[in-house]
XYZ file of C-alpha atoms in Angstrom:
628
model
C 78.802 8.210 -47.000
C 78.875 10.450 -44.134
C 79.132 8.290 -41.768
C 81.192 5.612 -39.647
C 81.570 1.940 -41.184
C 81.565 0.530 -37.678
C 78.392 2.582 -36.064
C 77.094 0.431 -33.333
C 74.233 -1.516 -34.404
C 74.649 -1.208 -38.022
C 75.277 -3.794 -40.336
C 75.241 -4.376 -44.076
C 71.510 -3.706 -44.841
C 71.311 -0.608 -42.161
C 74.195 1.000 -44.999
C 71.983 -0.195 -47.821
C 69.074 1.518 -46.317
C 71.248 4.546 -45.255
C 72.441 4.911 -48.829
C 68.696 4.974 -50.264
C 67.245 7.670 -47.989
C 70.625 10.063 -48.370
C 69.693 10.035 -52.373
C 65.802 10.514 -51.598
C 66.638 13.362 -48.612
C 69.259 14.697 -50.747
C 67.700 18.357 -51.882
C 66.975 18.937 -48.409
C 70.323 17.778 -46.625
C 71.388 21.153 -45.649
C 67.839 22.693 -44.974
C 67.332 22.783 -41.219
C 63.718 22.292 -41.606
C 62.171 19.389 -43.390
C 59.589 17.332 -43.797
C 59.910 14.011 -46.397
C 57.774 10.883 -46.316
C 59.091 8.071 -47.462
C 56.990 4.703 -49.328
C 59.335 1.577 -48.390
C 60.296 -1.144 -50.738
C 59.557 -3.549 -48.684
C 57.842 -3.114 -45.400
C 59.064 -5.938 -43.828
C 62.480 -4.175 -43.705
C 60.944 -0.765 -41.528
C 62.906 -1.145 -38.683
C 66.283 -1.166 -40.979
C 64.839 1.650 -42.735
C 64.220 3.378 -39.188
C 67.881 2.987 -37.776
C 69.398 4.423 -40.873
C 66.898 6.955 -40.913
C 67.503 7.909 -37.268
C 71.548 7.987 -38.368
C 70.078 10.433 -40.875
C 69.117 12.713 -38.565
C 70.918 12.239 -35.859
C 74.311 10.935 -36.730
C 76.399 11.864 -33.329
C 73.345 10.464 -31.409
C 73.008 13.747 -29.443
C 70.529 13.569 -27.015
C 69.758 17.159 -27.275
C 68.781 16.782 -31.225
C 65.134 17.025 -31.651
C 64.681 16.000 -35.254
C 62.671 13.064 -35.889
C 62.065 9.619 -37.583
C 59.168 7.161 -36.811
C 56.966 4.574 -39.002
C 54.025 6.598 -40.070
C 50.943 3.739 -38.881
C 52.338 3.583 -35.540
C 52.408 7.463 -34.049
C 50.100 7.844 -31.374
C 49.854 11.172 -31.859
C 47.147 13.652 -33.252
C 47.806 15.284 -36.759
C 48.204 18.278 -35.504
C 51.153 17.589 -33.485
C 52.822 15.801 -36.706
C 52.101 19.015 -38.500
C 54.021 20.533 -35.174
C 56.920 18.417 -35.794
C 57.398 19.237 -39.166
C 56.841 22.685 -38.735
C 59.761 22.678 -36.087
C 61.945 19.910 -36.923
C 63.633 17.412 -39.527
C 61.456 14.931 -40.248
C 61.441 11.789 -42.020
C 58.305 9.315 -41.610
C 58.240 5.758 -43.296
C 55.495 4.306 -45.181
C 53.856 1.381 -45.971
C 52.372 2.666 -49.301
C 51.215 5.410 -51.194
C 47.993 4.894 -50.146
C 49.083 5.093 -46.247
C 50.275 8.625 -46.500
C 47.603 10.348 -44.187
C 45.095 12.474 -47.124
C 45.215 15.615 -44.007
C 49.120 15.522 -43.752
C 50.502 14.331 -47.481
C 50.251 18.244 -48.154
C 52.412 19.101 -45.572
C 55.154 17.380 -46.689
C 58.178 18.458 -48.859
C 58.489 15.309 -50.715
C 56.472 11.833 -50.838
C 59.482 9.551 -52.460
C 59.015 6.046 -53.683
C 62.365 3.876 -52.547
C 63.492 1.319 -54.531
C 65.475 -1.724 -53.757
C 69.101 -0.656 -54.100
C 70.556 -0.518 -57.359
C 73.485 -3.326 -58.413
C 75.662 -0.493 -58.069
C 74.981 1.069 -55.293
C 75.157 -2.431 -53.433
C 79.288 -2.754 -54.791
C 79.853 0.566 -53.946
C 78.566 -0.588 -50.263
C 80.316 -3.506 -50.335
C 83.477 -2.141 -51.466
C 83.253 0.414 -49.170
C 82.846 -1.494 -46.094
C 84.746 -5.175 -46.857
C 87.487 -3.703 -49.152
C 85.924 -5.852 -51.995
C 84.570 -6.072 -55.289
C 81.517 -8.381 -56.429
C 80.072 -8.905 -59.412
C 76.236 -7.886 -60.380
C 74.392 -11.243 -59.503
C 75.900 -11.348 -55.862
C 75.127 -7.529 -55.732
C 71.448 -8.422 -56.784
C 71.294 -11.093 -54.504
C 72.384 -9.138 -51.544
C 69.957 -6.371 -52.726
C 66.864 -8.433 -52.952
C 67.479 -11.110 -50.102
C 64.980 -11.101 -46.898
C 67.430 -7.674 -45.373
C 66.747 -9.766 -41.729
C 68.274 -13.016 -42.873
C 71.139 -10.629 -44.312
C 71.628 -9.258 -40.691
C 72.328 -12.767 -39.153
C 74.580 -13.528 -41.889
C 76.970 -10.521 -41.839
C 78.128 -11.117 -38.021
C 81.382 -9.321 -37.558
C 84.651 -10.818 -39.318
C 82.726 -13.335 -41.102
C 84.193 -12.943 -44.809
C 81.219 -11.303 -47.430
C 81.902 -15.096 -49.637
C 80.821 -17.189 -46.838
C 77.678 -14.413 -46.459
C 77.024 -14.652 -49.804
C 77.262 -18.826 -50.061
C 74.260 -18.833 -47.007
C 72.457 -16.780 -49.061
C 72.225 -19.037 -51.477
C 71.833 -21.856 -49.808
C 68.817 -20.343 -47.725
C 67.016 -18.913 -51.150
C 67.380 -22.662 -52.650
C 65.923 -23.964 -49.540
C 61.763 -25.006 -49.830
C 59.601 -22.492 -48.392
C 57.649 -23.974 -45.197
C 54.511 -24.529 -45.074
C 53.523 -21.203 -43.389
C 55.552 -19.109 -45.517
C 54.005 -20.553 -48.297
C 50.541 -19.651 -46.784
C 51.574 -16.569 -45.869
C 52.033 -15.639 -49.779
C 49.073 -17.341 -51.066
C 46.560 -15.272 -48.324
C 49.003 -11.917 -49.260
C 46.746 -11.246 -52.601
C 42.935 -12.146 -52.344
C 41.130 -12.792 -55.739
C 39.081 -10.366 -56.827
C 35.847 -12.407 -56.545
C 35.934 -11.995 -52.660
C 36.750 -8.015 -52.476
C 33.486 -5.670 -52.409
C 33.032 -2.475 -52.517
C 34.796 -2.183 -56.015
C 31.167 -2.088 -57.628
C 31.455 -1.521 -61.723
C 35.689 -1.691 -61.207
C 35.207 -5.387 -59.916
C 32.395 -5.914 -62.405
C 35.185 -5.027 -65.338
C 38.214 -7.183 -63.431
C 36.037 -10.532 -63.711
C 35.080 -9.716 -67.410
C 38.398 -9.144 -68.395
C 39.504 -12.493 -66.482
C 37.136 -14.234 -68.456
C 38.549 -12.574 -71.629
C 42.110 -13.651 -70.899
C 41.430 -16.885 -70.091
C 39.577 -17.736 -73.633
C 42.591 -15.376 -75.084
C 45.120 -17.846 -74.004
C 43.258 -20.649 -75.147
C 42.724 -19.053 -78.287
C 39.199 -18.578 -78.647
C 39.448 -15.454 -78.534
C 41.625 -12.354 -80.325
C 43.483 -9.779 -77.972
C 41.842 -7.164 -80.216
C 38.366 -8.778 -78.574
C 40.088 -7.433 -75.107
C 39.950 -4.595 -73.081
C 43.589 -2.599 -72.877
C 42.992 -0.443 -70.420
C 41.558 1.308 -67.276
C 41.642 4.258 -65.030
C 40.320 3.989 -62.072
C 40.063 7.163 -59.458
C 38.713 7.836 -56.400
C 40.199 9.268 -52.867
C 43.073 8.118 -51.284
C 42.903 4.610 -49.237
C 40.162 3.296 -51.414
C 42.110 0.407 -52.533
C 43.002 1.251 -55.960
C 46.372 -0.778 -55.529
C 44.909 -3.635 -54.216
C 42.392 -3.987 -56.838
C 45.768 -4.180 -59.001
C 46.932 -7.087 -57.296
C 43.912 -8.806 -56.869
C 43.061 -8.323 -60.712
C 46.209 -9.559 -61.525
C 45.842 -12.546 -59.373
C 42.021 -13.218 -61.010
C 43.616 -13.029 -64.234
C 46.858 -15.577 -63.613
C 48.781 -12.675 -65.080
C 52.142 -10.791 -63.612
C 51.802 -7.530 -62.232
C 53.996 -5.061 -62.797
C 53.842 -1.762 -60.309
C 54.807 1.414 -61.257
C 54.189 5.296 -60.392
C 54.572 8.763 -61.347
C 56.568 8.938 -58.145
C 58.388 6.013 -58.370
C 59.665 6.909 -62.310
C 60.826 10.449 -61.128
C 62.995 9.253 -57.916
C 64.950 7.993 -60.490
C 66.402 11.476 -61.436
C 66.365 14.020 -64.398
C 64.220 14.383 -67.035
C 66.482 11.150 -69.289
C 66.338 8.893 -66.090
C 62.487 9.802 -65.916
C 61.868 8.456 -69.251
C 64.559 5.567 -69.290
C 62.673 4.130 -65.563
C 59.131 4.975 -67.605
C 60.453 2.231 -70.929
C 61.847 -0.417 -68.325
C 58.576 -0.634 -66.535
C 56.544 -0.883 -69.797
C 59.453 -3.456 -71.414
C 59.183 -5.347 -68.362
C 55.613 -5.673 -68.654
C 56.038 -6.657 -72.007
C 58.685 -9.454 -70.813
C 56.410 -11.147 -68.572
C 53.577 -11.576 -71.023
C 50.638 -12.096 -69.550
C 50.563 -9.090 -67.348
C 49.233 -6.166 -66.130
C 51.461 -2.617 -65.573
C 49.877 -0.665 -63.016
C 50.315 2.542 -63.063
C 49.798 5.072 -59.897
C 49.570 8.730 -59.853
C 48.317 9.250 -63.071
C 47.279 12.816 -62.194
C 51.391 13.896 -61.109
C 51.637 14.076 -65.117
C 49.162 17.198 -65.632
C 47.775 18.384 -68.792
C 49.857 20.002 -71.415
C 47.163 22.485 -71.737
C 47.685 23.885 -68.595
C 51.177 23.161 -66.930
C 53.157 25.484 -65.337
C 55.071 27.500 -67.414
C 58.268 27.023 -64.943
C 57.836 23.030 -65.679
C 56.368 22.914 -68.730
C 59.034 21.352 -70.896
C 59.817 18.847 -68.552
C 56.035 17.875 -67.968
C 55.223 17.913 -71.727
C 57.765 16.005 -72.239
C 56.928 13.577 -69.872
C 53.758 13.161 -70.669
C 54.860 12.480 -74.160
C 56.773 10.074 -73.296
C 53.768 7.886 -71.795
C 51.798 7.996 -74.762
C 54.551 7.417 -76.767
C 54.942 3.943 -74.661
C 51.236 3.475 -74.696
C 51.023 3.612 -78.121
C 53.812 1.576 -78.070
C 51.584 -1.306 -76.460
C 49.061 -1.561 -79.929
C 49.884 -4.690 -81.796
C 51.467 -6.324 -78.817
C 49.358 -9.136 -77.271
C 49.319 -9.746 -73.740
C 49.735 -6.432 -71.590
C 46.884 -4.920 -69.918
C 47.351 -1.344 -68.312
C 45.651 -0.341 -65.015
C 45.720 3.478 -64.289
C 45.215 4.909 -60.939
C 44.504 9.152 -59.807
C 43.189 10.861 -57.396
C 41.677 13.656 -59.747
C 40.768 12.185 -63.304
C 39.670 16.011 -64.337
C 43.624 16.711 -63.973
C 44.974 14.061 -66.556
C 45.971 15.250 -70.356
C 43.297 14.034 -72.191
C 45.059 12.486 -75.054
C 46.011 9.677 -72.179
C 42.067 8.499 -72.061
C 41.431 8.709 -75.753
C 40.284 5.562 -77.617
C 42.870 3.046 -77.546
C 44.612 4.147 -74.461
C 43.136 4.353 -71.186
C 39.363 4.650 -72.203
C 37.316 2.959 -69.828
C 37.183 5.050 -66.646
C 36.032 3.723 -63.003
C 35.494 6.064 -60.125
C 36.192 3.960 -56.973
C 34.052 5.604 -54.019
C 33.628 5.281 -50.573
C 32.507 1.614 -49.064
C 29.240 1.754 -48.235
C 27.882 -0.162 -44.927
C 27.265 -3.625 -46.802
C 30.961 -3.392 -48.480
C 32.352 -2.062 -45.154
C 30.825 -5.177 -43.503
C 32.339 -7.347 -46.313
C 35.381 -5.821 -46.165
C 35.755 -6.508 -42.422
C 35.028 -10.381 -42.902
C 37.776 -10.488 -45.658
C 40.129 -9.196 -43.541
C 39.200 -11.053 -40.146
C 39.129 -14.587 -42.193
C 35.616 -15.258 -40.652
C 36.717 -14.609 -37.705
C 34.147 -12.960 -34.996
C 30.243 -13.072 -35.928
C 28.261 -11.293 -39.151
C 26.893 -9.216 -36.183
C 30.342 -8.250 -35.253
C 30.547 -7.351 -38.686
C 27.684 -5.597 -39.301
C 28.499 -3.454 -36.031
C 32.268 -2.710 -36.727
C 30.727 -1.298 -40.217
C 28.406 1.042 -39.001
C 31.045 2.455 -36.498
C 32.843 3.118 -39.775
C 30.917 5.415 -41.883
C 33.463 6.865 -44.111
C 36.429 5.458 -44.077
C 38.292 3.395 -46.889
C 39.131 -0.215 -47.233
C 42.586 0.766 -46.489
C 41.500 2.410 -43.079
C 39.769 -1.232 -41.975
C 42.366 -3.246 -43.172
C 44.352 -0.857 -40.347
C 42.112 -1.195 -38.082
C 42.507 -5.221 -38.315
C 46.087 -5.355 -38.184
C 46.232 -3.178 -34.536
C 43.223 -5.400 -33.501
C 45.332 -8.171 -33.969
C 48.157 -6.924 -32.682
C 46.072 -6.158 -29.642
C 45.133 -9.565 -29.465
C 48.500 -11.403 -29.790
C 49.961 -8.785 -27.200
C 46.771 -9.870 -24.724
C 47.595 -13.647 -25.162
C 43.722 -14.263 -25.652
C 41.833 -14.945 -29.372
C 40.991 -12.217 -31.227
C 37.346 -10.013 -29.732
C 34.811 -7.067 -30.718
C 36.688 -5.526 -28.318
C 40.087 -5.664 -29.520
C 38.200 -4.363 -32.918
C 36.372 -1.135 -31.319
C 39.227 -0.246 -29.529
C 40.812 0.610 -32.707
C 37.594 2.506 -34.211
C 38.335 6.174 -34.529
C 35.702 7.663 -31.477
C 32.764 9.118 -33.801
C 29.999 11.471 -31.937
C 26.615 11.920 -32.896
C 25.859 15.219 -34.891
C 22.609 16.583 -32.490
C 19.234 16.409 -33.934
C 19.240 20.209 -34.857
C 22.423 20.525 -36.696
C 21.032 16.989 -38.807
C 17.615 19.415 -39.641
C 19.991 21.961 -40.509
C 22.048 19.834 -42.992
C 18.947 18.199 -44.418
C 18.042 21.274 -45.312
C 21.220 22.678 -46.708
C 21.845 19.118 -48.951
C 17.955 19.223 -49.532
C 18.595 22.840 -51.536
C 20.902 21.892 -53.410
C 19.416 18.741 -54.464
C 16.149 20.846 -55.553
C 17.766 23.419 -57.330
C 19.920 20.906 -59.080
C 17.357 18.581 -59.904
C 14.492 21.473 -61.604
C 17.475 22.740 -63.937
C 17.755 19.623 -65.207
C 20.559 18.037 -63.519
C 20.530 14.581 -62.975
C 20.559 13.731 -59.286
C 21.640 10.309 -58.034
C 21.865 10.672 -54.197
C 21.266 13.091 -51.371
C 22.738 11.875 -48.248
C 23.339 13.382 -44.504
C 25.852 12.078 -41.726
C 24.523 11.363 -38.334
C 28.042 10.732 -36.787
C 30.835 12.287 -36.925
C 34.581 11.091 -36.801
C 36.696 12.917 -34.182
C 40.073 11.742 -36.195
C 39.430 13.752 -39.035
C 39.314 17.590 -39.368
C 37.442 17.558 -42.955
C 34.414 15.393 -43.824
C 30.830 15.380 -45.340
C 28.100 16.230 -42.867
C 25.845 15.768 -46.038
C 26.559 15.959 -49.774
C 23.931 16.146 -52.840
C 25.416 13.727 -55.870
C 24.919 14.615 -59.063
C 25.648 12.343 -62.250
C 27.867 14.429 -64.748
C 26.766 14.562 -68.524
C 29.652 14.242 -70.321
C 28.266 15.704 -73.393
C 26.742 18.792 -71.903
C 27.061 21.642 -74.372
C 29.171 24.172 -71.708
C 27.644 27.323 -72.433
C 27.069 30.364 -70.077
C 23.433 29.111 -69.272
C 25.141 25.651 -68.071
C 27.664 27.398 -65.569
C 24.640 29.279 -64.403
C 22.986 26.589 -63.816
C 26.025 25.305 -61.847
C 26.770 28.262 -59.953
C 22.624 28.473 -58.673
C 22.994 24.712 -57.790
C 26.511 24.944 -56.048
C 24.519 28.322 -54.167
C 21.095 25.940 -53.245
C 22.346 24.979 -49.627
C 22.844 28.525 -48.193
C 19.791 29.586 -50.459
C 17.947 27.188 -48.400
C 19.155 28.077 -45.451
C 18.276 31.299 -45.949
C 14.681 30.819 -47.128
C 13.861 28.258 -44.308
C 16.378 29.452 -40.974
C 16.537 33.112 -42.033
C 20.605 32.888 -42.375
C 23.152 30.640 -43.067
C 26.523 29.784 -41.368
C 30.002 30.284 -42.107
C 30.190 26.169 -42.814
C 29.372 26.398 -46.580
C 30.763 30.092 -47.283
C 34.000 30.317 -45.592
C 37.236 28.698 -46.733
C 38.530 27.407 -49.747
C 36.551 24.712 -51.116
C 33.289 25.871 -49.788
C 29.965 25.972 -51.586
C 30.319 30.097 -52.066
C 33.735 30.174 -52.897
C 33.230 27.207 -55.447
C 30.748 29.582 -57.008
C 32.853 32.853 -57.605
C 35.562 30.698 -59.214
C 32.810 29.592 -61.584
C 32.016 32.949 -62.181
C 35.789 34.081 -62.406
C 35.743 31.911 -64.614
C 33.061 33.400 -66.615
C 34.177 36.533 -67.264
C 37.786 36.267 -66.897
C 38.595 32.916 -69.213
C 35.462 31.500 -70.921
C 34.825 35.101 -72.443
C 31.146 34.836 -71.670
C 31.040 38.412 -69.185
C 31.382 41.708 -70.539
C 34.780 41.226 -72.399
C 35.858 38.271 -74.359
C 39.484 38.748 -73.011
C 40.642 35.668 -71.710
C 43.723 35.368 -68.600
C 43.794 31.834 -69.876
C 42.667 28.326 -68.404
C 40.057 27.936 -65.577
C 42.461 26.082 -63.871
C 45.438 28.286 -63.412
C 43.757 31.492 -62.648
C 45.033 33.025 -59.331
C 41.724 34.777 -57.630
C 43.742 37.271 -55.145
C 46.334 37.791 -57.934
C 43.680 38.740 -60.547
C 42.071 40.536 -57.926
C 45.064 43.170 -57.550
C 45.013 43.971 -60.978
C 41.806 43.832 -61.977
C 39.343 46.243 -60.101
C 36.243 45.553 -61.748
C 36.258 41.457 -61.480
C 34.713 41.403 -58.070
C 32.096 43.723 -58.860
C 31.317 41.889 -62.271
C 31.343 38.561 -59.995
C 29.150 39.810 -57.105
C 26.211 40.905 -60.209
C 26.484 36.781 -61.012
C 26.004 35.578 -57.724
C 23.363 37.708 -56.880
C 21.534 36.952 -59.919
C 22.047 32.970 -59.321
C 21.319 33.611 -55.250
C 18.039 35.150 -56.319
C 16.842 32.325 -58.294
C 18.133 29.171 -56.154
C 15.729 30.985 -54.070
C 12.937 31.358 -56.309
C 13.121 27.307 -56.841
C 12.906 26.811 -53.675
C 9.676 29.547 -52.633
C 8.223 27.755 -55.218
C 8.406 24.107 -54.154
C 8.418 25.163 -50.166
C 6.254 21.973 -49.605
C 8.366 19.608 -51.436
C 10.995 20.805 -49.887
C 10.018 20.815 -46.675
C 8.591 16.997 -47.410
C 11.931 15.592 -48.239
C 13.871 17.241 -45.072
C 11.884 15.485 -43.200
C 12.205 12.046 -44.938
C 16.236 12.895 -45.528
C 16.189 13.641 -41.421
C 14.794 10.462 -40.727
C 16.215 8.225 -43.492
C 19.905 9.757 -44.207
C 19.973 8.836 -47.748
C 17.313 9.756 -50.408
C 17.421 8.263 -54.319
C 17.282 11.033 -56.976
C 14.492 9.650 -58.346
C 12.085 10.359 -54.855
C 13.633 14.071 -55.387
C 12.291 13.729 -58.670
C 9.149 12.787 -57.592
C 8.345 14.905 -55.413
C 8.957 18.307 -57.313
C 7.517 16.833 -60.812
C 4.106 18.761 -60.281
C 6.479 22.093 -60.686
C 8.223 22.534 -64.011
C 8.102 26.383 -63.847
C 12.014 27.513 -63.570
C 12.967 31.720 -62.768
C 14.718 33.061 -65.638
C 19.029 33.091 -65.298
C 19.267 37.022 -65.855
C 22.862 38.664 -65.474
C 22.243 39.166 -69.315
């Protein structure tokens, strides 16, 4: 390793730590520009993990160097200076979790790398290097998984790495206190107290049933379920559901990711950390294997032609092990993404990972719930109810953060635990003006209209009243629609599409006269949603003028397509028209209705489908699609 074996405040588990991050930093070691987060094995040992990182960057401890490490949950500062630090700087920033990764930074990163626990040999290489010695696998295991803080007391200077070890073992025979004990027990709640998890939690206490007459042998494993994905955004808690299942269940849990498999190298080491996560799983019989990052693995049908015998292969390689799993009683397997509509299919046939969960947003009730779990009862169900509705938006894993600093708040204060300490720690949210709320209730109301008289099925329409200051994207309204699964996808159904995703400005338009830049600007915007529909159209479904096809949806490139192909845009702008035209039309011809339900979605802030419904049933006429 570069660097000294006697570097001041360094001991035995600052080297261990230093060793992990050189092999997760080391494509970027001579880049003088980086950004890499980094998910901890254990969080408990952060401050190790920071020193070594710091020696990382800094290794001369030159006051004049300006790169950077810090614990990612504990910068004061705004995202946009991160993204300034990265921009101008080496960066590394720990992490508690996958899930902690900021959603608004994780992009800006060059790498978000799972550690492990050092490996047996990379703890005898240490060793060796720094006491001259050799040990053998179980004291290298021992050293690698002992409490790294207990480790620092042991290894004072001169004290031979024997006597070290001999504490070590003493201390991990010795009874766990009382509090420590406690401490582990309240780590993992059952899944009977979390909320917010809706049909996910609904599933969790079936299948806890299920495996408890399983082992007592009323019941066949063929009678239970295998598998689950469950997706949603970042934060929502999909890893905690895990543990909590697991915990329901009395069954090991076994944690694995995408992430986590490749950190261990090539394509062979890929595969070989993939079959020791499932074996282990296997070992500990009853268990589950949770699996994170689902969506890393792609589709076959569309990966990257660069990657795409490594990611084939790859994904092979997990069916190949979930297959494996049929016949063998006893393992359940938990999937978790981000973007379901991005996994291979063959991975969520029948028999693999079938059942699929979407894990939203906590509403107020669950946020309120979710507060009491994590404040043990503490402060009032007023308290609780307020703290929610300051927190329209965020995840489970945003609250949970939110009770930790109030805490810490508290302890540093000397005084119990207050509202105060709690609203301190809210993000600052500002009310959206009374205007701009007509405004959105009329852009959601359009496309909840349009949606709803072709047919769609419509399950919410919903506007914001507040506003978070902390975060640079979020819904000021949004129109939810339920997806039909066996839709036949013709042209006529992405028209359909393309006039509903073009109802908000169409509204706009009919009642304000115009519409703003807010749903037709930047990527990801209602309009520009709509031409890569109708890209789509003509330039891969084969449903335009040619039947020529550049190949998936997916992977099509607009500006690149754009520089060869003259005509697309023109071809596009006929579609858009066409489907502008009409969202109108739908609108003209239910101005009443629509006018009707801003007013109630102004007022209320959340309409069901079904009053949408309602309200537009007396109107069944529909203008024709054209762009025949």
């Amino acid at each position: 390793m570069d660097i000294p074996r006697n570097r001041q405040g360094f001991a035995l588990p600052e080297y261990l730590a230093y060793a992990s991050i050189e092999r997760a930093i080391r494509p970027y070691a001579r880049s003088d520009r980086f950004a890499v987060a980094l998910v901890l094995p254990r969080w408990e040992d952060k401050a190790i993990y920071l020193r070594a990182a710091a020696a990382h960057l800094n290794p001369l401890d030159n006051f004049r160097v300006s790169d950077r490490a810090y614990i990612g949950d504990e910068k004061p500062e705004t995202y946009d200076s991160i993204l300034d630090d990265f921009a101008n700087r080496r960066t590394i920033v720990l992490f508690k979790d996958g899930e902690s990764v900021p959603q608004e930074v994780a992009i800006a990163f060059d790498s978000v790398t799972h550690l492990d626990v050092p490996s047996i040999r990379m703890v005898q290489g240490i060793v060796k290097w720094i006491y001259k010695l050799e040990i053998g696998s179980e004291d290298a295991e021992l050293l690698a998984r002992s409490d790294w803080r207990h480790l620092k007391l042991a290894v004072v200077r001169g004290r031979p790495i024997s006597r070290v070890l001999s504490s070590l073992r003493k201390l991990q025979a010795a009874p766990l206190s009382a509090s420590v004990k406690r401490t582990i027990i309240d780590e993992t709640i059952s899944l009977e107290r979390m909320e917010g998890y809706g049909e996910a939690k609904n599933w969790g206490l079936d299948l806890a049933r299920d495996v408890g007459d399983w082992s007592t042998g009323s019941l066949s494993w063929d009678d239970v379920d295998r598998g689950i994905l469950l997706s949603g955004p970042p934060g929502v808690g999909k890893t905690v559901f895990a543990r909590a299942l697991a915990r329901t269940c009395k069954m090991a849990l076994v944690v694995a990711s995408y992430a986590k498999w490749q950190a261990k190298g090539h394509l062979g080491d890929f595969l070989k950390a993939m079959q020791g996560s499932f074996g282990e799983a296997r070992k500990m019989t009853p268990s589950i294997l949770f699996i994170d990052e689902l969506d890393a693995f792609g589709d076959r049908n569309t990966v990257d032609s660069d990657n795409a015998s490594y990611d084939i292969k790859a994904i092979n390689g997990l069916l190949e092990q979930l297959d494996g799993l049929e016949g063998r009683e006893g393992v359940v397997v938990v999937g978790a993404c981000n973007n379901p509509g991005w996994i291979d299919p063959a991975i969520t046939r029948p028999g693999r990972l079938d059942r699929q969960v979407r894990i939203g947003l906590p509403d107020a009730d669950a946020r309120a719930a979710i507060f009491r779990m994590h404040l043990r009862e503490e402060l009032s169900a007023k308290d609780h109810r307020a703290f929610a509705a300051a927190t329209e938006g965020m995840t489970g894993a945003d609250i949970q953060q939110i009770v930790r600093y109030a805490r810490r708040n508290a302890r540093r204060g000397r005084h119990p635990l207050t509202p105060a300490d709690v609203f301190r720690h809210v993000p600052p949210a500002v009310p959206v003006p009374p205007d701009v709320i007509r405004i959105n209730a009329i852009h959601e109301i359009g496309h909840a209209i349009v949606g709803a008289a072709l047919g769609m099925s419509l399950s919410t329409v919903s506007i914001a009243s507040t506003l978070r200051l902390d975060q640079t994207r979020q819904h000021v309204g949004q129109a939810v629609f339920a997806r039909n699964v066996w839709a036949r996808r013709t042209k006529d159904h992405y028209l359909d599409i393309i006039a509903m995703t073009m109802g908000g400005i169409a509204a706009e338009h009919v009642f304000l006269g115009c519409w703003d830049d807010g749903a037709s600007g930047g990527a990801g915007s209602d309009l520009h949603e709509a031409t890569k529909i109708a890209i789509a159209l003509e330039r891969s479904y084969g449903m335009g003028k040619n039947l020529a096809s550049y190949g998936p949806a997916s992977s099509l490139d607009t500006n690149e397509i754009r520089q060869v192909d003259s005509s697309l845009m023109a071809e596009v702008e006929v579609i858009l028209r066409d489907q502008f035209d009409r969202a109108k039309a739908i609108l003209e011809d239910r101005r009443d209705a629509c006018l009707e339900l801003v007013d109630k979605l102004v007022r209320r802030q959340l309409l069901p489908g079904s009053e949408v419904m309602e309200a537009i049933c007396q109107i069944s006429s529909v203008p024709e699609k054209h762009n025949d």
